[in-house]
PDB file of C-alpha atoms in Angstrom:
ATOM      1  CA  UNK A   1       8.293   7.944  -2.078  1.00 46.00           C
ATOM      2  CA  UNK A   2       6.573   6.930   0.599  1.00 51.00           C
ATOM      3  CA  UNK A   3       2.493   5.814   1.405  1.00 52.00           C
ATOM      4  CA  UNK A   4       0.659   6.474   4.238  1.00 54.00           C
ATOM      5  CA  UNK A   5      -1.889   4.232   5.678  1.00 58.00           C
ATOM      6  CA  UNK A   6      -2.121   0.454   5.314  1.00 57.00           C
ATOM      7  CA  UNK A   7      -0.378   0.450   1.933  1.00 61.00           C
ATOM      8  CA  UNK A   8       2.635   2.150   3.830  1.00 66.00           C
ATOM      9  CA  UNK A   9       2.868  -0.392   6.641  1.00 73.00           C
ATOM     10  CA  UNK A  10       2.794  -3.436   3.927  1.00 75.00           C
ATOM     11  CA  UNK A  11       5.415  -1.614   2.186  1.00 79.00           C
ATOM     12  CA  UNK A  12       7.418  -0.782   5.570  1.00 81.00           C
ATOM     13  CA  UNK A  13       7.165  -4.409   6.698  1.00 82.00           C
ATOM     14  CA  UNK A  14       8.304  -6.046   3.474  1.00 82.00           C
ATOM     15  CA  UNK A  15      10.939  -3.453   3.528  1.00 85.00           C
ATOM     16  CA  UNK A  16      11.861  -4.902   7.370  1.00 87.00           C
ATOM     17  CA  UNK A  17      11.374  -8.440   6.538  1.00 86.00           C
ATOM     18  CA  UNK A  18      14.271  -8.453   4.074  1.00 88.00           C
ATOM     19  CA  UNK A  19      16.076  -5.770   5.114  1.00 90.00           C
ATOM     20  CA  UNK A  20      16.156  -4.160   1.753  1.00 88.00           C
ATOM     21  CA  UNK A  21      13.601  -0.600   0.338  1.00 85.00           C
ATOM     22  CA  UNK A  22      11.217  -2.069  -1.802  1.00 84.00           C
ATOM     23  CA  UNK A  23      12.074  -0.942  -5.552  1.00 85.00           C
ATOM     24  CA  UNK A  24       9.301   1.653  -7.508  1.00 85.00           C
ATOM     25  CA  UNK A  25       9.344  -1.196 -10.072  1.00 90.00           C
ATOM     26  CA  UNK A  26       8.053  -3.782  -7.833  1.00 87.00           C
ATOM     27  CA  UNK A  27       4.875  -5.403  -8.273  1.00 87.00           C
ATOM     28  CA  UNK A  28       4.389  -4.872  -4.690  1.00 83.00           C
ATOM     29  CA  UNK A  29       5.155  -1.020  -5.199  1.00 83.00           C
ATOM     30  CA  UNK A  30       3.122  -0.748  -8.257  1.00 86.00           C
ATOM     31  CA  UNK A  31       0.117  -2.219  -6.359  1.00 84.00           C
ATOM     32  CA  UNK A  32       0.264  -0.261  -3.558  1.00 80.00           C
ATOM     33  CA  UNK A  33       0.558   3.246  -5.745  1.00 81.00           C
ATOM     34  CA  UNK A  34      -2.567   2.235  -7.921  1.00 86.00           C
ATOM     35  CA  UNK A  35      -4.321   1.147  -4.901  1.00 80.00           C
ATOM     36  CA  UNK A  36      -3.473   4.917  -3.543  1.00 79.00           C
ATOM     37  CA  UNK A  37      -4.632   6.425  -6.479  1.00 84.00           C
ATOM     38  CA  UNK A  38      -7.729   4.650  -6.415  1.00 83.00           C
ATOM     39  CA  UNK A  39      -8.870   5.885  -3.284  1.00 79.00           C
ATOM     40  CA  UNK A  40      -7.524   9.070  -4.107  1.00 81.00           C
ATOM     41  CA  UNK A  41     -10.807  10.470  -5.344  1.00 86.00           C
ATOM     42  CA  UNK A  42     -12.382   9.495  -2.114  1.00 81.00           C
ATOM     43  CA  UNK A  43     -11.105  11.903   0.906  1.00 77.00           C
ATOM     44  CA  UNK A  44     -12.929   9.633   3.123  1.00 76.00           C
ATOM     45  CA  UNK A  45     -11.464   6.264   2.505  1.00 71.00           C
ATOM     46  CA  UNK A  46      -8.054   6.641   3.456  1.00 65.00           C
ATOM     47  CA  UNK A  47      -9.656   7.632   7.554  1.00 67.00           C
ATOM     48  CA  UNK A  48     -11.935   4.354   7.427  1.00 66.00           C
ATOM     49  CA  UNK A  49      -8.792   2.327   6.734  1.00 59.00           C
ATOM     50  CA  UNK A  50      -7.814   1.010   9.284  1.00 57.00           C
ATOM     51  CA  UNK A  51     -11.365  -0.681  10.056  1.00 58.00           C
ATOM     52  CA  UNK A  52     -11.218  -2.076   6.426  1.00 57.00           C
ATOM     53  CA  UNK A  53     -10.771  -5.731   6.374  1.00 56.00           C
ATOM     54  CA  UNK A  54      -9.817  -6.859   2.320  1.00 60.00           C
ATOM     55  CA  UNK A  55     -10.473 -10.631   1.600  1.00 56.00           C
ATOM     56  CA  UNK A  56      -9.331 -12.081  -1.792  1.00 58.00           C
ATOM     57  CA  UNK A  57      -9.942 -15.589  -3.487  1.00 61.00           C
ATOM     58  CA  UNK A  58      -6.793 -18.053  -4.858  1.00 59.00           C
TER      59      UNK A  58
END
């Protein structure tokens, strides 16, 4: 299964980085799929992507 968009290049990269396919059971996996159906119900997100900038609080 694959994503497109930014969820697909995080999941491409990791999958780079270590050389290994990142598993469906993954958190990282499982994020990225209910991120995708998220947006799903809005056509228009997934084109504005790319000029989306996300910004999160530890």
């Amino acid at each position: 299964m694959r994503s497109k968009g930014p969820r697909g290049s995080l999941l491409k990269a990791t999958e780079q980085y270590t050389g290994e396919p990142v598993s469906p059971d993954a958190p990282l996996f499982r994020a990225a799929l209910a991120a995708a159906r998220a947006a799903e119900p809005y056509p228009d997100l997934p084109a504005a992507a790319s000029h989306l900038l996300a910004v999160g609080r530890v």
